Tab-separated table of C-alpha atoms in Angstrom:
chain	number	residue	atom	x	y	z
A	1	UNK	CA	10.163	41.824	8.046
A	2	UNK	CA	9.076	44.146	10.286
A	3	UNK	CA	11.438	43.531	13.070
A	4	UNK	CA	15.162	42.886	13.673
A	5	UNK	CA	15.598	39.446	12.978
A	6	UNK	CA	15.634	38.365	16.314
A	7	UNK	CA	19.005	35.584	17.377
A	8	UNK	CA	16.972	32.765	18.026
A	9	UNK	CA	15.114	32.991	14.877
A	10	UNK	CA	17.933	33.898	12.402
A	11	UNK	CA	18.288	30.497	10.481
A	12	UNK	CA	14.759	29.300	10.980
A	13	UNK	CA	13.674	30.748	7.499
A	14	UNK	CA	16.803	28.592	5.926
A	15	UNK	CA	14.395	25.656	6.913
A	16	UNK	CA	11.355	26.887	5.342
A	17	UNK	CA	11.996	25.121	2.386
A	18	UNK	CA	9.324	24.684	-0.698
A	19	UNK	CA	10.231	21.643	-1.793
A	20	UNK	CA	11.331	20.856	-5.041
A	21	UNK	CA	10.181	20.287	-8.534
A	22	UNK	CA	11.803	16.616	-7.767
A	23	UNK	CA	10.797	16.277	-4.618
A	24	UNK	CA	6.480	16.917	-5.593
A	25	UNK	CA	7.627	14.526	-8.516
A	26	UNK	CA	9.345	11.870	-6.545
A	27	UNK	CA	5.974	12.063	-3.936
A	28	UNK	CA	3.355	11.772	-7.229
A	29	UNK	CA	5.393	8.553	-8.333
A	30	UNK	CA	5.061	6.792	-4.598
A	31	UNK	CA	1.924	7.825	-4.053
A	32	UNK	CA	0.389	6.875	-6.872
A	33	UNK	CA	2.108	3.550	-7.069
A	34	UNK	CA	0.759	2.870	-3.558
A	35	UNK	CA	-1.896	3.906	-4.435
A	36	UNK	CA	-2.315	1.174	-7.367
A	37	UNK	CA	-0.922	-1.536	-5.702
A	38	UNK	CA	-3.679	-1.830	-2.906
A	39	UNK	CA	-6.688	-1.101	-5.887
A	40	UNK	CA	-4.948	-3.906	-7.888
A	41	UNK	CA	-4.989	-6.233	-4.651
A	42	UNK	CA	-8.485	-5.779	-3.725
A	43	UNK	CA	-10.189	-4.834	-6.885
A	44	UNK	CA	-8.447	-8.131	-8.924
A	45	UNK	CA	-8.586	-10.277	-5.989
A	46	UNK	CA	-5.102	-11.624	-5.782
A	47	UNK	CA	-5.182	-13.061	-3.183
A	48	UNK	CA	-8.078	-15.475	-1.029
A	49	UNK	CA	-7.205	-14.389	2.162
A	50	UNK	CA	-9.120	-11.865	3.079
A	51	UNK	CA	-6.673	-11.103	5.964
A	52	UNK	CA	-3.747	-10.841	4.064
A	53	UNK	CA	-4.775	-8.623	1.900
A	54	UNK	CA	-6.246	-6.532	4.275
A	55	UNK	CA	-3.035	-5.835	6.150
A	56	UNK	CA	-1.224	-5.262	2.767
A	57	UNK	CA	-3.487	-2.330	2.432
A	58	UNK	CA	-2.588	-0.975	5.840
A	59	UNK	CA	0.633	-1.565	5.774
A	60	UNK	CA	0.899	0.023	2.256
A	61	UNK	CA	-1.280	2.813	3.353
A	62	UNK	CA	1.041	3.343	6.182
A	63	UNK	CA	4.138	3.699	3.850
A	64	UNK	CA	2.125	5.756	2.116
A	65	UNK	CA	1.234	8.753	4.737
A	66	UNK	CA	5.152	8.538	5.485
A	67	UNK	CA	5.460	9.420	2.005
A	68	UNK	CA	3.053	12.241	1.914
A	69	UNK	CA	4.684	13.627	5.431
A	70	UNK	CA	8.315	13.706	3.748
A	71	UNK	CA	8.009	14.373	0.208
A	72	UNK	CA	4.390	16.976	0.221
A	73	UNK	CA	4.623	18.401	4.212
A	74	UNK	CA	8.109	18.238	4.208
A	75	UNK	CA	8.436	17.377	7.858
A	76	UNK	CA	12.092	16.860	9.037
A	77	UNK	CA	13.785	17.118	12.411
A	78	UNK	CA	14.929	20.492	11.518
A	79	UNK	CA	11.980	22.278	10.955
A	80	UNK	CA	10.472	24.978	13.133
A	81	UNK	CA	13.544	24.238	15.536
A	82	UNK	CA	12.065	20.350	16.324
A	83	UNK	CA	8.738	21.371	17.460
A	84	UNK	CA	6.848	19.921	14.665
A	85	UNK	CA	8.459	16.606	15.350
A	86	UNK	CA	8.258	16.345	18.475
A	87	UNK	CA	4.172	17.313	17.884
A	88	UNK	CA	4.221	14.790	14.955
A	89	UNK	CA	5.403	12.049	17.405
A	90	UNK	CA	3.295	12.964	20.223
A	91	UNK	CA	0.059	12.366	18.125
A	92	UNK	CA	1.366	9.054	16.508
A	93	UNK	CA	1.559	7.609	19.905
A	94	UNK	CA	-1.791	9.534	20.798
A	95	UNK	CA	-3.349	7.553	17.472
A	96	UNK	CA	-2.034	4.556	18.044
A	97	UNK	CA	-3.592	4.358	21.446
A	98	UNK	CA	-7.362	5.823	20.516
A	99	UNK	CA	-7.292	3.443	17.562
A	100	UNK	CA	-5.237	0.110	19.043
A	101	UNK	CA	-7.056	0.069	22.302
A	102	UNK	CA	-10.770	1.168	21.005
A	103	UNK	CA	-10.277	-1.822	18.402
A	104	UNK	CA	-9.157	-3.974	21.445
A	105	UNK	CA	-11.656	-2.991	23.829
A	106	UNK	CA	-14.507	-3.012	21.449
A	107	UNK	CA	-13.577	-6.267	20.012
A	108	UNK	CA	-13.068	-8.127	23.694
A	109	UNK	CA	-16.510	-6.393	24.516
A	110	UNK	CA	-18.373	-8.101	22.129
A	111	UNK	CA	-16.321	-11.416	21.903
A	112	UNK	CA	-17.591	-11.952	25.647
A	113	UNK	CA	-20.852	-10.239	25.760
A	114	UNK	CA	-23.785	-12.437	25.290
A	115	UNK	CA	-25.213	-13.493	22.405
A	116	UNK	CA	-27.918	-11.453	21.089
A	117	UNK	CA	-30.390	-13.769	19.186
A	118	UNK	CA	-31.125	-12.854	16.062
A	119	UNK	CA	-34.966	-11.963	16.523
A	120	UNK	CA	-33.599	-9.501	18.867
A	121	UNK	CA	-31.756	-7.619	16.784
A	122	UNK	CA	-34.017	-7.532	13.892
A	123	UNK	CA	-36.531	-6.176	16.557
A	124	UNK	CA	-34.228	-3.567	17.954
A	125	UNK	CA	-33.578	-2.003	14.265
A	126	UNK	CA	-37.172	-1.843	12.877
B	1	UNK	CA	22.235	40.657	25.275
B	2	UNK	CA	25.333	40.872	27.432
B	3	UNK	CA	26.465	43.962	25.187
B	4	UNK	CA	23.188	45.631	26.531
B	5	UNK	CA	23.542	45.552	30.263
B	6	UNK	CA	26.429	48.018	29.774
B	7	UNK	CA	24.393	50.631	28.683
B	8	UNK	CA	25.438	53.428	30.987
B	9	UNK	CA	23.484	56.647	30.659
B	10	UNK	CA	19.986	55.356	31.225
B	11	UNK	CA	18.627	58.453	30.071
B	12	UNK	CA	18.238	57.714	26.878
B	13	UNK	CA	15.534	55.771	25.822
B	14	UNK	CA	17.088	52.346	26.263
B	15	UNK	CA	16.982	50.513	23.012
B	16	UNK	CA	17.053	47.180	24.276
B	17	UNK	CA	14.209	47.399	26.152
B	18	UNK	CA	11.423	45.242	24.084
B	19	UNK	CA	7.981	47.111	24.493
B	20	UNK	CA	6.312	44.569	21.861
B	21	UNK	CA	7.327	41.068	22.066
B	22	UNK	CA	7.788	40.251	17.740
B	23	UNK	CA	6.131	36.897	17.273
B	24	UNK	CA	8.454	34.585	16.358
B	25	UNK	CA	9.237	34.272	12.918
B	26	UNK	CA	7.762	30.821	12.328
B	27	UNK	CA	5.070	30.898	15.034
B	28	UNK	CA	1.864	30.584	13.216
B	29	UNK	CA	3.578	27.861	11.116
B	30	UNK	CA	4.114	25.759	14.036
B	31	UNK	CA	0.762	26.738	15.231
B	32	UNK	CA	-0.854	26.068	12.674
B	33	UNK	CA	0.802	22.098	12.259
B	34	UNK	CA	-0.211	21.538	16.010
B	35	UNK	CA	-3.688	22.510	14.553
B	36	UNK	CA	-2.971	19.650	12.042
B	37	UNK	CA	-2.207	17.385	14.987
B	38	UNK	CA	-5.561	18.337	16.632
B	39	UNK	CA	-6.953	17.313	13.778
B	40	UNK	CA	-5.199	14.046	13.304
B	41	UNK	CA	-7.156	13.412	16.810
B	42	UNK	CA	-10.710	14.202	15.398
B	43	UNK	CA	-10.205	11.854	12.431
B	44	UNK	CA	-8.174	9.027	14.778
B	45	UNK	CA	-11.678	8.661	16.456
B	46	UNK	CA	-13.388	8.940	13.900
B	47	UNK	CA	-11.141	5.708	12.352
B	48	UNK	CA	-11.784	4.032	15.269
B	49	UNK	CA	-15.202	4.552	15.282
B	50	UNK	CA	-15.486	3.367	11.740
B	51	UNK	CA	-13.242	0.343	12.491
B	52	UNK	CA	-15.584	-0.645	15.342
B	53	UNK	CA	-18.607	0.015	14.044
B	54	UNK	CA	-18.157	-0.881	10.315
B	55	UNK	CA	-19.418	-4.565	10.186
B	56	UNK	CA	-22.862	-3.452	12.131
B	57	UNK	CA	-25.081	-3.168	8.872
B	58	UNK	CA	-28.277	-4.145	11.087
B	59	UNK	CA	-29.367	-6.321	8.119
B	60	UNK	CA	-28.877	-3.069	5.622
B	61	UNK	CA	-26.782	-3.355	3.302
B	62	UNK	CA	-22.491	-4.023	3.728
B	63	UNK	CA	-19.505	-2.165	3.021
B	64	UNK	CA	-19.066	-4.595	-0.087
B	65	UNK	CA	-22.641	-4.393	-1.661
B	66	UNK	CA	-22.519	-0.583	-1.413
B	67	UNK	CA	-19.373	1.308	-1.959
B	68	UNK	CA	-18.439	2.154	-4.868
B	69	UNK	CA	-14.307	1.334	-6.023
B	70	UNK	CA	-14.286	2.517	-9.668
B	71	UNK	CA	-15.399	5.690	-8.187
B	72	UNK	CA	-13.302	5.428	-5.464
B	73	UNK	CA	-10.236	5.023	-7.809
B	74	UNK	CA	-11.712	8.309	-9.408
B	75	UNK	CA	-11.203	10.079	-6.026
B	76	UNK	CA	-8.292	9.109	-4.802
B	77	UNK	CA	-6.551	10.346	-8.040
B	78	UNK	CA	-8.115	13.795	-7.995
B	79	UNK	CA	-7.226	14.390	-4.819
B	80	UNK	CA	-3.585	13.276	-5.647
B	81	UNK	CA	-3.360	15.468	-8.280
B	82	UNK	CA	-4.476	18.096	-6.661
B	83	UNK	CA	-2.153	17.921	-3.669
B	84	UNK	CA	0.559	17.762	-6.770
B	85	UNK	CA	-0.729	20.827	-8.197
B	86	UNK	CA	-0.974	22.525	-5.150
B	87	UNK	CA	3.268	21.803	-4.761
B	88	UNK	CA	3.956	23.515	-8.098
B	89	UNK	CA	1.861	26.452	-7.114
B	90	UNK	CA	4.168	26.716	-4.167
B	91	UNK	CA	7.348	26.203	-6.448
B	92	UNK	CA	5.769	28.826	-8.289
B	93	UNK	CA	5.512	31.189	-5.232
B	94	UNK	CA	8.883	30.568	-4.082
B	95	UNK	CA	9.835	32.208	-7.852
B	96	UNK	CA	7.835	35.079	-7.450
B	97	UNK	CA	5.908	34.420	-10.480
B	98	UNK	CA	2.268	35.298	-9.395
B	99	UNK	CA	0.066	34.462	-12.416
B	100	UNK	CA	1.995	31.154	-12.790
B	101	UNK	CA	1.310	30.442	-9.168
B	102	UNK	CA	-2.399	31.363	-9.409
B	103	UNK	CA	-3.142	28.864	-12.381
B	104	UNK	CA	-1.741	25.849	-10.608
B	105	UNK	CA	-4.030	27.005	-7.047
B	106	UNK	CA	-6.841	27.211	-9.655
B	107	UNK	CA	-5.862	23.816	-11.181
B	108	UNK	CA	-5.641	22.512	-7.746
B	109	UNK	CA	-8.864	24.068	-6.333
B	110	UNK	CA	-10.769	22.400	-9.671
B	111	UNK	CA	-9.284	18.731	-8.965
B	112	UNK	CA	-10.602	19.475	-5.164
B	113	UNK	CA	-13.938	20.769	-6.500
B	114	UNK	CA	-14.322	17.570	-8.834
B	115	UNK	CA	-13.379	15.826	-5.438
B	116	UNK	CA	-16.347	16.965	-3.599
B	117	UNK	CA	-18.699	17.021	-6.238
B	118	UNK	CA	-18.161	13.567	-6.781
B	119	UNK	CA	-18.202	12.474	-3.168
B	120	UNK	CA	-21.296	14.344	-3.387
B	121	UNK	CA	-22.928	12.763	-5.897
B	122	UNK	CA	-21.761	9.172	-4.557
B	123	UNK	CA	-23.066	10.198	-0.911
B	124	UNK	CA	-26.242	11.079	-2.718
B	125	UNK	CA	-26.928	7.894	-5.018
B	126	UNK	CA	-26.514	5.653	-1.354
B	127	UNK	CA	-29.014	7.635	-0.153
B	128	UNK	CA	-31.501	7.536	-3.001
B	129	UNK	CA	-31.093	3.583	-2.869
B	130	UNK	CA	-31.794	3.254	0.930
B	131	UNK	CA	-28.275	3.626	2.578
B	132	UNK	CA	-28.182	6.709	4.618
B	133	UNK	CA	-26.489	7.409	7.730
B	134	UNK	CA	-29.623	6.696	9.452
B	135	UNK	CA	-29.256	3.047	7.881
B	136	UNK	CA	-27.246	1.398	9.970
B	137	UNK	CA	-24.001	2.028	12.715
B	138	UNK	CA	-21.809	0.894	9.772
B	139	UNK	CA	-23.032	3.653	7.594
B	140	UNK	CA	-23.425	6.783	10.549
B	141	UNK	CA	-19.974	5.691	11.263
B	142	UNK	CA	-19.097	6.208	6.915
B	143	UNK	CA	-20.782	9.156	6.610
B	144	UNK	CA	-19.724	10.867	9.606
B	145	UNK	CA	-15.981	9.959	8.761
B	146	UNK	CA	-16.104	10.625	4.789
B	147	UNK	CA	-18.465	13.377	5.369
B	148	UNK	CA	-16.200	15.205	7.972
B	149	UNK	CA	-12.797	15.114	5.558
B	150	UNK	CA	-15.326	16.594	2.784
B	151	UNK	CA	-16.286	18.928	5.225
B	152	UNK	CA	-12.561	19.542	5.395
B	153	UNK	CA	-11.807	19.594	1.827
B	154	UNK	CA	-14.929	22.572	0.990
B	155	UNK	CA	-13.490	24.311	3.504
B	156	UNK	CA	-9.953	24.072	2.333
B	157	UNK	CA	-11.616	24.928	-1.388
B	158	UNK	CA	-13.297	28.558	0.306
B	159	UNK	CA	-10.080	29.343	1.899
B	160	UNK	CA	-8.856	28.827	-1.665
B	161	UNK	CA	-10.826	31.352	-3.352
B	162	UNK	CA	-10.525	33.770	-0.565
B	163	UNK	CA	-6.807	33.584	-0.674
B	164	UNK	CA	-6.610	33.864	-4.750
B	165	UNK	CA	-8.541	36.746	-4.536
B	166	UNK	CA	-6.090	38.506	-2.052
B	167	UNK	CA	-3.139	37.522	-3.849
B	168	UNK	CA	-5.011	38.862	-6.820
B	169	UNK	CA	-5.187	41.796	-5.006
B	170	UNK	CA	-2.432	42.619	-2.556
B	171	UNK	CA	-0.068	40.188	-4.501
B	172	UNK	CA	3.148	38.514	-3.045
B	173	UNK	CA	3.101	39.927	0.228
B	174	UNK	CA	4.759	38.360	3.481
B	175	UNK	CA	1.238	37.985	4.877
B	176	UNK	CA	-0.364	36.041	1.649
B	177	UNK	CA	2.614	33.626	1.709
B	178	UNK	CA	2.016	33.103	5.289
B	179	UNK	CA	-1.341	32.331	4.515
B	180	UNK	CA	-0.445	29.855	1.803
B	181	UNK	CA	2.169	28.196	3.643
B	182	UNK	CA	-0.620	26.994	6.039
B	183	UNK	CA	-3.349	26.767	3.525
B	184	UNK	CA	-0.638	24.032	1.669
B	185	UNK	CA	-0.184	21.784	4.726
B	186	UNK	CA	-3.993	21.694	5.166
B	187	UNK	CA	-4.021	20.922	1.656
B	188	UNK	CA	-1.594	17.832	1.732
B	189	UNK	CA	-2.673	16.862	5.303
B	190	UNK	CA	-6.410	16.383	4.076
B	191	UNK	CA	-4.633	14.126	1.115
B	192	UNK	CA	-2.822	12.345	3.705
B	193	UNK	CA	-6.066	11.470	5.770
B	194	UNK	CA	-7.370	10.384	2.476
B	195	UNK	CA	-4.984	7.700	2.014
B	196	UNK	CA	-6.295	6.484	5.178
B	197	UNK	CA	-9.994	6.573	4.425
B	198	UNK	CA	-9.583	4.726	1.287
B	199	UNK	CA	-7.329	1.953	3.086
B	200	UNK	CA	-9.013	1.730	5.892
B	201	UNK	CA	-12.750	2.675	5.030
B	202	UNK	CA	-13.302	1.505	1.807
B	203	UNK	CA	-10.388	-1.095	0.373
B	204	UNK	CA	-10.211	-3.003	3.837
B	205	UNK	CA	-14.492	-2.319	4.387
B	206	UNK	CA	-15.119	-4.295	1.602
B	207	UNK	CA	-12.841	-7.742	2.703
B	208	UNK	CA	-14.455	-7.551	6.222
């Protein structure tokens, strides 16, 4: 370092942890099991609900990215003094919004609009 | 700082004056995860894009007749293992062992390179049968969204090869680890967005 270590700073590199050999290990193993599950439920079509399985996938895909964020990007409340948290939460409830309301919007927009006949559309496309 | 303000002579140059402000220690770290976060915005609409417009196939073909799962499966474990790789190259760097290190980024870059060329090659075969992104919403709305995190990924792979080359060079320096500290959390955050494309986009795409 080129500097003094400056107070405020002085046990921020105790938190700029690597991970571990156990750690990347513990991650791979997860991941890759939810990973497999969703294949297995969509690829050997356990179940008939389409539905169901569909938010099985995104619920396992969810658990998934939580995962990756502890075990790979090593994201705690102690690193870089909070900040990255508090930035991590921010855009969770930032992503939640853009994606929950477009699907909303977007889906009561077309549940009420009109129907287009079918002509139409094939004329619209050609 | 309290010590300081008895400084008495004032003719000295006073020491605690600070003429350059050091960055602080972990700044570009932190900067560099709110870049992340920027990101995360730039694929969220991209989702939601996707997730409105993936059933409009305009009488082209679906999500289910057209994508591809084997090859999918192929994917999704390449980039795994690369993000895995890319950990014990960090490990690696944490030991100071430099040519140790380098193999697992080269491993790493290789599983990201058989990524793309893949994608590439799927991408490709949709177009040659009639499925481009000029198809339909549902698939300017894929390729825009897949195509953007490949984007991402060949850019994370030349930022690779320019990095291995200066720790080739310059070695273990505090810069180069820097460097790599941000070039890993791209690295794991573009796995991360994977895990939703291949939820969201493909798995769930085909059950709509």
């Amino acid at each position: 370092m080129s500097h003094p270590s400056s107070p405020g700073h002085a046990d921020d590199t105790l938190h700029v942890h690597q991970g571990s050999l156990r750690g990347y290990l513990t991650g791979f193993v997860l991941a890759a099991i939810l990973t497999i599950i969703p294949f297995w439920l969509v690829m050997g079509h356990v179940f008939d609900s389409h539905w169901l399985t569909i938010t099985l996938v995104l619920l396992l895909a969810i658990v998934q990215i939580f995962v990756h964020i502890v075990y790979f990007l090593h994201l705690d409340t102690h690193s870089e003094g909070g900040w990255n948290m508090m930035a991590f939460i921010f855009t969770i409830v930032l992503v939640v919004i853009v994606l929950g309301a477009s699907i909303w919007v977007m889906y009561n927009e077309n549940a009420n609009m009109m129907p287009m006949s079918p002509q139409y559309q094939r004329s619209g496309d050609s | 700082m309290n010590s300081t303000a008895v400084d008495t002579a004032g003719s000295a140059p006073s020491t605690f004056l600070c003429h350059e402000e050091p960055p602080a220690h972990n700044g570009t770290l932190l900067g560099f995860w709110i870049y992340l976060m920027s990101d995360c915005f730039i694929f969220a609409s991209l989702f939601a894009c996707y997730a409105v417009l993936g059933t409009n196939d305009a009488g082209g073909p679906s999500a289910a007749q057209i994508l591809d799962l084997p090859g999918l499966a192929v994917n999704t474990a390449l980039l795994l293992l690369s993000s895995v790789t890319f950990g014990f190259a960090m490990l690696e760097m944490a030991r100071q062992r430099k040519r140790a290190m380098l193999a697992w980024l080269a491993v790493a870059g290789l599983l990201a390179a058989g990524f793309v060329g893949l994608e590439l090659h799927e991408f490709h075969d949709m177009i040659e049968a009639g499925a481009g992104p000029d198809r339909s919403a549902f698939l300017s709305s894929f390729f825009t969204l897949v195509g953007t995190h490949g984007l991402h990924v060949s850019v994370g792979i030349l930022w690779l090869i320019v990095l291995m080359v200066q720790l080739g060079k310059f070695g273990l320096t505090e810069a180069n680890i820097r460097r790599l500290q941000c070039l890993s959390m791209f690295w794991h955050f573009l796995d991360l967005v994977w895990v939703g494309v291949f939820s969201f986009v493909y798995l769930a795409g085909v059950l709509r």
